[in-house]
PDB file of C-alpha atoms in Angstrom:
ATOM      1  CA  MET A  22     217.927  61.780 154.488  1.00 79.00           C
ATOM      2  CA  SER A  23     215.539  59.374 152.748  1.00 90.00           C
ATOM      3  CA  ILE A  24     212.594  59.894 150.400  1.00 94.00           C
ATOM      4  CA  CYS A  25     209.048  58.574 150.310  1.00 95.00           C
ATOM      5  CA  HIS A  26     207.519  59.090 146.888  1.00 97.00           C
ATOM      6  CA  LEU A  27     204.314  58.657 144.928  1.00 97.00           C
ATOM      7  CA  SER A  28     203.726  59.264 141.231  1.00 98.00           C
ATOM      8  CA  VAL A  29     200.665  58.787 139.035  1.00 98.00           C
ATOM      9  CA  SER A  30     199.737  59.618 135.436  1.00 97.00           C
ATOM     10  CA  VAL A  31     196.149  59.311 134.213  1.00 96.00           C
ATOM     11  CA  ILE A  32     194.937  59.800 130.660  1.00 95.00           C
ATOM     12  CA  GLY A  33     192.421  62.607 130.200  1.00 92.00           C
ATOM     13  CA  PRO A  34     188.840  62.073 129.005  1.00 90.00           C
ATOM     14  CA  GLY A  35     189.570  64.097 125.871  1.00 85.00           C
ATOM     15  CA  HIS A  36     192.335  61.749 124.762  1.00 84.00           C
ATOM     16  CA  LEU A  37     190.278  58.674 125.633  1.00 85.00           C
ATOM     17  CA  LEU A  38     187.420  59.999 123.533  1.00 84.00           C
ATOM     18  CA  ASN A  39     189.698  60.649 120.556  1.00 83.00           C
ATOM     19  CA  GLY A  40     191.613  57.383 120.865  1.00 83.00           C
ATOM     20  CA  GLN A  41     194.843  59.210 121.643  1.00 87.00           C
ATOM     21  CA  PRO A  42     197.523  58.058 124.090  1.00 92.00           C
ATOM     22  CA  ASN A  43     198.404  59.710 127.373  1.00 95.00           C
ATOM     23  CA  GLN A  44     200.821  62.465 126.378  1.00 96.00           C
ATOM     24  CA  ASP A  45     202.194  62.957 129.907  1.00 97.00           C
ATOM     25  CA  SER A  46     205.108  61.038 131.395  1.00 98.00           C
ATOM     26  CA  VAL A  47     206.567  60.759 134.881  1.00 98.00           C
ATOM     27  CA  LEU A  48     209.744  59.280 136.354  1.00 98.00           C
ATOM     28  CA  VAL A  49     210.951  59.105 139.959  1.00 98.00           C
ATOM     29  CA  LYS A  50     214.257  57.341 140.520  1.00 98.00           C
ATOM     30  CA  ARG A  51     217.204  57.114 142.834  1.00 97.00           C
ATOM     31  CA  VAL A  52     220.373  58.685 141.420  1.00 98.00           C
ATOM     32  CA  PRO A  53     223.879  58.787 142.916  1.00 96.00           C
ATOM     33  CA  ASN A  54     223.747  60.916 146.087  1.00 89.00           C
ATOM     34  CA  GLY A  55     220.069  61.770 145.740  1.00 97.00           C
ATOM     35  CA  TRP A  56     216.720  61.431 144.024  1.00 98.00           C
ATOM     36  CA  LEU A  57     215.278  62.649 140.726  1.00 98.00           C
ATOM     37  CA  ALA A  58     211.671  63.385 139.757  1.00 98.00           C
ATOM     38  CA  VAL A  59     210.688  64.370 136.213  1.00 98.00           C
ATOM     39  CA  VAL A  60     207.228  65.234 134.869  1.00 98.00           C
ATOM     40  CA  CYS A  61     206.677  66.004 131.182  1.00 98.00           C
ATOM     41  CA  ASP A  62     203.604  66.984 129.176  1.00 96.00           C
ATOM     42  CA  GLY A  63     203.718  66.429 125.422  1.00 95.00           C
ATOM     43  CA  MET A  64     202.165  69.160 123.300  1.00 91.00           C
ATOM     44  CA  GLY A  65     198.831  67.762 122.169  1.00 82.00           C
ATOM     45  CA  SER A  66     198.988  69.161 118.643  1.00 82.00           C
ATOM     46  CA  LYS A  67     202.219  67.304 117.854  1.00 90.00           C
ATOM     47  CA  PRO A  68     202.041  63.769 116.386  1.00 89.00           C
ATOM     48  CA  HIS A  69     204.760  62.263 118.600  1.00 95.00           C
ATOM     49  CA  SER A  70     204.268  64.280 121.780  1.00 94.00           C
ATOM     50  CA  ASP A  71     203.769  61.124 123.855  1.00 95.00           C
ATOM     51  CA  ILE A  72     207.172  59.840 122.728  1.00 97.00           C
ATOM     52  CA  GLY A  73     208.719  63.272 123.276  1.00 97.00           C
ATOM     53  CA  SER A  74     207.536  63.417 126.885  1.00 98.00           C
ATOM     54  CA  ARG A  75     208.609  59.855 127.636  1.00 98.00           C
ATOM     55  CA  GLN A  76     212.055  60.378 126.132  1.00 98.00           C
ATOM     56  CA  ALA A  77     212.487  63.673 127.997  1.00 98.00           C
ATOM     57  CA  CYS A  78     211.998  61.890 131.326  1.00 98.00           C
ATOM     58  CA  ARG A  79     214.522  59.295 130.266  1.00 98.00           C
ATOM     59  CA  ALA A  80     217.017  61.868 128.977  1.00 98.00           C
ATOM     60  CA  ALA A  81     216.966  63.757 132.279  1.00 98.00           C
ATOM     61  CA  PHE A  82     217.623  60.542 134.201  1.00 98.00           C
ATOM     62  CA  ASP A  83     220.352  59.297 131.838  1.00 98.00           C
ATOM     63  CA  VAL A  84     222.250  62.578 132.112  1.00 98.00           C
ATOM     64  CA  ILE A  85     221.737  63.356 135.804  1.00 98.00           C
ATOM     65  CA  LYS A  86     222.818  59.913 136.992  1.00 98.00           C
ATOM     66  CA  THR A  87     226.254  60.534 135.424  1.00 98.00           C
ATOM     67  CA  VAL A  88     227.027  64.114 136.537  1.00 98.00           C
ATOM     68  CA  ASP A  89     227.981  65.897 139.750  1.00 97.00           C
ATOM     69  CA  PHE A  90     225.157  67.517 141.729  1.00 98.00           C
ATOM     70  CA  ASN A  91     226.861  70.912 141.426  1.00 97.00           C
ATOM     71  CA  ILE A  92     227.076  70.887 137.622  1.00 97.00           C
ATOM     72  CA  GLU A  93     226.392  74.306 136.131  1.00 97.00           C
ATOM     73  CA  SER A  94     222.720  74.675 135.167  1.00 97.00           C
ATOM     74  CA  LYS A  95     223.222  75.734 131.568  1.00 97.00           C
ATOM     75  CA  SER A  96     225.603  72.837 130.933  1.00 97.00           C
ATOM     76  CA  LEU A  97     223.148  70.346 132.452  1.00 98.00           C
ATOM     77  CA  ILE A  98     220.211  71.594 130.407  1.00 97.00           C
ATOM     78  CA  LYS A  99     222.283  71.550 127.218  1.00 97.00           C
ATOM     79  CA  ARG A 100     223.251  67.914 127.872  1.00 98.00           C
ATOM     80  CA  ILE A 101     219.674  66.868 128.588  1.00 98.00           C
ATOM     81  CA  TYR A 102     218.390  68.633 125.472  1.00 97.00           C
ATOM     82  CA  GLN A 103     221.028  67.007 123.259  1.00 97.00           C
ATOM     83  CA  HIS A 104     220.386  63.573 124.756  1.00 98.00           C
ATOM     84  CA  TRP A 105     216.655  64.053 124.132  1.00 98.00           C
ATOM     85  CA  LEU A 106     217.282  65.046 120.497  1.00 97.00           C
ATOM     86  CA  ASP A 107     219.495  61.989 119.991  1.00 97.00           C
ATOM     87  CA  SER A 108     216.835  59.709 121.485  1.00 97.00           C
ATOM     88  CA  LEU A 109     214.213  60.780 118.945  1.00 97.00           C
ATOM     89  CA  GLY A 110     215.929  58.975 116.085  1.00 94.00           C
ATOM     90  CA  ASN A 111     214.257  59.886 112.800  1.00 94.00           C
ATOM     91  CA  MET A 112     211.577  61.995 114.452  1.00 95.00           C
ATOM     92  CA  THR A 113     211.892  65.754 114.203  1.00 96.00           C
ATOM     93  CA  ALA A 114     211.982  67.676 117.475  1.00 96.00           C
ATOM     94  CA  ASN A 115     209.052  69.816 116.331  1.00 95.00           C
ATOM     95  CA  ASP A 116     206.871  66.694 116.142  1.00 96.00           C
ATOM     96  CA  ALA A 117     207.696  65.701 119.743  1.00 97.00           C
ATOM     97  CA  VAL A 118     207.514  68.997 121.675  1.00 97.00           C
ATOM     98  CA  THR A 119     207.125  68.541 125.429  1.00 97.00           C
ATOM     99  CA  THR A 120     207.273  70.521 128.629  1.00 97.00           C
ATOM    100  CA  CYS A 121     209.837  69.320 131.152  1.00 98.00           C
ATOM    101  CA  LEU A 122     209.809  69.721 134.945  1.00 98.00           C
ATOM    102  CA  ILE A 123     212.802  68.386 136.883  1.00 98.00           C
ATOM    103  CA  ALA A 124     213.396  68.178 140.642  1.00 98.00           C
ATOM    104  CA  TRP A 125     216.811  66.892 141.741  1.00 98.00           C
ATOM    105  CA  VAL A 126     217.343  66.574 145.488  1.00 98.00           C
ATOM    106  CA  SER A 127     220.578  65.553 147.173  1.00 97.00           C
ATOM    107  CA  ASP A 128     220.843  63.269 150.186  1.00 96.00           C
ATOM    108  CA  SER A 129     221.624  66.377 152.257  1.00 96.00           C
ATOM    109  CA  GLY A 130     218.298  67.958 151.246  1.00 96.00           C
ATOM    110  CA  GLU A 131     219.533  70.477 148.679  1.00 97.00           C
ATOM    111  CA  LEU A 132     217.029  70.837 145.851  1.00 97.00           C
ATOM    112  CA  ARG A 133     217.618  72.005 142.299  1.00 97.00           C
ATOM    113  CA  THR A 134     214.666  72.489 139.943  1.00 97.00           C
ATOM    114  CA  PHE A 135     214.521  73.073 136.208  1.00 97.00           C
ATOM    115  CA  GLN A 136     211.364  73.842 134.238  1.00 97.00           C
ATOM    116  CA  ILE A 137     210.472  74.669 130.660  1.00 97.00           C
ATOM    117  CA  GLY A 138     206.844  75.144 129.678  1.00 95.00           C
ATOM    118  CA  ASP A 139     203.608  74.910 131.626  1.00 94.00           C
ATOM    119  CA  GLY A 140     203.036  73.047 134.863  1.00 96.00           C
ATOM    120  CA  LEU A 141     203.992  73.534 138.475  1.00 96.00           C
ATOM    121  CA  ILE A 142     206.870  72.661 140.790  1.00 96.00           C
ATOM    122  CA  LEU A 143     206.328  73.387 144.465  1.00 96.00           C
ATOM    123  CA  THR A 144     207.836  72.624 147.825  1.00 96.00           C
ATOM    124  CA  SER A 145     206.776  73.213 151.408  1.00 94.00           C
ATOM    125  CA  GLN A 146     208.872  76.381 151.319  1.00 85.00           C
ATOM    126  CA  GLN A 147     208.381  77.771 147.845  1.00 72.00           C
ATOM    127  CA  THR A 148     206.182  77.614 144.769  1.00 59.00           C
ATOM    128  CA  THR A 149     207.535  78.191 141.278  1.00 56.00           C
ATOM    129  CA  GLU A 150     205.292  78.306 138.251  1.00 50.00           C
ATOM    130  CA  ARG A 151     205.931  78.965 134.620  1.00 45.00           C
ATOM    131  CA  SER A 152     202.839  79.300 132.477  1.00 44.00           C
ATOM    132  CA  ASP A 153     202.533  80.591 128.938  1.00 43.00           C
ATOM    133  CA  THR A 154     198.846  81.113 128.372  1.00 41.00           C
ATOM    134  CA  ASN A 155     196.820  82.382 125.464  1.00 38.00           C
ATOM    135  CA  ASP A 156     193.358  81.981 124.033  1.00 36.00           C
ATOM    136  CA  PHE A 157     194.246  79.202 121.630  1.00 35.00           C
ATOM    137  CA  GLY A 158     195.435  76.676 124.201  1.00 40.00           C
ATOM    138  CA  ASN A 159     198.193  74.119 123.710  1.00 40.00           C
ATOM    139  CA  ILE A 160     200.572  76.876 122.639  1.00 46.00           C
ATOM    140  CA  THR A 161     203.481  76.854 125.016  1.00 72.00           C
ATOM    141  CA  THR A 162     207.210  76.459 124.966  1.00 91.00           C
ATOM    142  CA  GLY A 163     209.070  73.259 125.595  1.00 95.00           C
ATOM    143  CA  LEU A 164     211.809  70.912 124.432  1.00 95.00           C
ATOM    144  CA  GLY A 165     211.736  70.900 120.654  1.00 94.00           C
ATOM    145  CA  LYS A 166     210.368  74.417 120.439  1.00 93.00           C
ATOM    146  CA  SER A 167     212.884  76.478 122.395  1.00 90.00           C
ATOM    147  CA  LYS A 168     216.662  76.265 122.461  1.00 89.00           C
ATOM    148  CA  GLN A 169     217.065  79.251 124.757  1.00 91.00           C
ATOM    149  CA  PHE A 170     218.362  78.787 128.283  1.00 93.00           C
ATOM    150  CA  SER A 171     216.362  81.889 129.248  1.00 92.00           C
ATOM    151  CA  ASP A 172     213.127  79.944 128.687  1.00 94.00           C
ATOM    152  CA  TRP A 173     214.042  77.651 131.590  1.00 96.00           C
ATOM    153  CA  GLN A 174     213.143  78.512 135.162  1.00 95.00           C
ATOM    154  CA  VAL A 175     215.901  77.337 137.509  1.00 96.00           C
ATOM    155  CA  THR A 176     215.787  77.355 141.327  1.00 95.00           C
ATOM    156  CA  LYS A 177     217.843  76.102 144.229  1.00 95.00           C
ATOM    157  CA  GLN A 178     216.826  75.723 147.879  1.00 94.00           C
ATOM    158  CA  GLN A 179     217.657  73.819 151.047  1.00 95.00           C
ATOM    159  CA  LEU A 180     214.953  71.493 152.366  1.00 96.00           C
ATOM    160  CA  LYS A 181     214.570  69.722 155.681  1.00 95.00           C
ATOM    161  CA  VAL A 182     212.984  66.534 157.003  1.00 96.00           C
ATOM    162  CA  GLY A 183     209.219  66.642 156.545  1.00 95.00           C
ATOM    163  CA  ASP A 184     209.308  68.950 153.527  1.00 97.00           C
ATOM    164  CA  VAL A 185     207.389  68.019 150.397  1.00 97.00           C
ATOM    165  CA  ILE A 186     208.328  68.379 146.723  1.00 98.00           C
ATOM    166  CA  ALA A 187     205.595  68.131 144.071  1.00 98.00           C
ATOM    167  CA  LEU A 188     205.632  68.330 140.280  1.00 98.00           C
ATOM    168  CA  MET A 189     202.403  68.429 138.271  1.00 98.00           C
ATOM    169  CA  THR A 190     201.228  69.013 134.731  1.00 97.00           C
ATOM    170  CA  ASP A 191     198.829  71.833 133.945  1.00 94.00           C
ATOM    171  CA  GLY A 192     195.987  69.313 133.717  1.00 93.00           C
ATOM    172  CA  ILE A 193     196.103  69.511 137.513  1.00 96.00           C
ATOM    173  CA  SER A 194     197.695  72.869 138.361  1.00 95.00           C
ATOM    174  CA  GLU A 195     195.300  74.971 136.267  1.00 93.00           C
ATOM    175  CA  ASP A 196     192.295  73.553 138.128  1.00 93.00           C
ATOM    176  CA  ILE A 197     193.586  74.321 141.631  1.00 93.00           C
ATOM    177  CA  ASN A 198     192.623  77.658 143.151  1.00 91.00           C
ATOM    178  CA  GLN A 199     195.650  79.921 143.322  1.00 89.00           C
ATOM    179  CA  GLY A 200     197.287  79.759 146.719  1.00 90.00           C
ATOM    180  CA  MET A 201     195.795  76.332 147.496  1.00 94.00           C
ATOM    181  CA  GLU A 202     198.397  74.254 145.664  1.00 94.00           C
ATOM    182  CA  LEU A 203     200.380  73.205 148.738  1.00 95.00           C
ATOM    183  CA  ALA A 204     197.202  72.418 150.677  1.00 96.00           C
ATOM    184  CA  PHE A 205     196.136  70.188 147.756  1.00 96.00           C
ATOM    185  CA  VAL A 206     199.450  68.302 147.838  1.00 97.00           C
ATOM    186  CA  ASN A 207     199.457  68.013 151.639  1.00 96.00           C
ATOM    187  CA  SER A 208     195.938  66.564 151.550  1.00 97.00           C
ATOM    188  CA  ILE A 209     197.163  63.821 149.199  1.00 97.00           C
ATOM    189  CA  VAL A 210     200.116  63.077 151.489  1.00 97.00           C
ATOM    190  CA  GLU A 211     197.751  62.798 154.463  1.00 97.00           C
ATOM    191  CA  SER A 212     195.194  60.691 152.587  1.00 96.00           C
ATOM    192  CA  THR A 213     197.807  58.184 151.435  1.00 96.00           C
ATOM    193  CA  ASP A 214     199.643  57.951 154.762  1.00 94.00           C
ATOM    194  CA  GLY A 215     199.660  54.344 155.915  1.00 93.00           C
ATOM    195  CA  LYS A 216     198.654  52.989 152.506  1.00 95.00           C
ATOM    196  CA  SER A 217     200.937  50.719 150.514  1.00 95.00           C
ATOM    197  CA  ILE A 218     202.351  52.168 147.283  1.00 94.00           C
ATOM    198  CA  ARG A 219     199.856  50.085 145.321  1.00 96.00           C
ATOM    199  CA  GLN A 220     196.921  51.279 147.435  1.00 97.00           C
ATOM    200  CA  ALA A 221     198.079  54.893 147.287  1.00 97.00           C
ATOM    201  CA  LYS A 222     198.444  54.818 143.487  1.00 97.00           C
ATOM    202  CA  ALA A 223     195.008  53.219 143.059  1.00 98.00           C
ATOM    203  CA  TRP A 224     193.402  55.805 145.325  1.00 97.00           C
ATOM    204  CA  LEU A 225     195.084  58.733 143.560  1.00 97.00           C
ATOM    205  CA  LYS A 226     194.239  57.424 140.079  1.00 96.00           C
ATOM    206  CA  ASN A 227     190.612  57.193 141.142  1.00 96.00           C
ATOM    207  CA  GLU A 228     190.707  60.785 142.409  1.00 95.00           C
ATOM    208  CA  PHE A 229     192.132  62.000 139.094  1.00 95.00           C
ATOM    209  CA  ARG A 230     189.634  60.028 137.031  1.00 93.00           C
ATOM    210  CA  ASN A 231     186.812  61.551 139.063  1.00 92.00           C
ATOM    211  CA  TRP A 232     188.267  65.054 138.921  1.00 92.00           C
ATOM    212  CA  GLY A 233     186.025  67.715 140.411  1.00 85.00           C
ATOM    213  CA  THR A 234     186.356  70.278 137.617  1.00 86.00           C
ATOM    214  CA  PRO A 235     183.410  70.023 135.168  1.00 82.00           C
ATOM    215  CA  ASN A 236     184.264  69.116 131.562  1.00 79.00           C
ATOM    216  CA  HIS A 237     187.947  68.512 132.288  1.00 85.00           C
ATOM    217  CA  THR A 238     189.717  66.863 129.345  1.00 86.00           C
ATOM    218  CA  ASP A 239     193.471  66.901 129.967  1.00 92.00           C
ATOM    219  CA  ASP A 240     195.854  64.185 131.128  1.00 95.00           C
ATOM    220  CA  LYS A 241     196.823  64.496 134.793  1.00 97.00           C
ATOM    221  CA  THR A 242     200.268  63.686 136.135  1.00 98.00           C
ATOM    222  CA  LEU A 243     201.707  64.228 139.598  1.00 98.00           C
ATOM    223  CA  ALA A 244     204.906  63.267 141.420  1.00 98.00           C
ATOM    224  CA  ILE A 245     205.276  63.831 145.169  1.00 98.00           C
ATOM    225  CA  LEU A 246     208.421  63.339 147.247  1.00 98.00           C
ATOM    226  CA  VAL A 247     208.486  63.648 151.038  1.00 97.00           C
ATOM    227  CA  LEU A 248     211.822  64.014 152.834  1.00 97.00           C
ATOM    228  CA  SER A 249     212.130  61.780 155.886  1.00 92.00           C
TER     229      SER A 249
END
């Protein structure tokens, strides 16, 4: 089973206006016996959230490329968290808090997902969402804030050829009408069919920069994998 993939991260108008960096990060890479997609959203109130999100993507890849696909979930998460802490150097974890969404799919189509904090992971067969909302905004859990395995949402499912996996930050997921998430992802897959990777990325970046929700401010990051 092979994978076609597309990933894009676009800085939000709010961060552009304030001269801040994009605090989202995304990584899609081949790993032994499968593929890995990671999407992370740094907590905007933290001074090094952009570094935290970038290093979280890297930590997930560095750990997952060295372990067996059937590694126990708690052990995997503990390794990723420790690797992330080590990668921060002199920075404190509390200054680099980030959400972390991980999709790890084997060459036989078995999918494992791991999520801490806001955002959305969905497939053609199932949607899983973890959202911690309150009136103050930007208050969520994530790497650097929680050390509890119970704060992670972990799933496993078997996919087939033609199925889609998508990971997105809440800058996208919160603006999609509930129940329309898969239709949104499928429309992107259809609209980019036949385009080169470069053309598809340019088209999707343009869509995100001209986002239909009035007064949107947040960074927008999406990774899509299609099993073929």
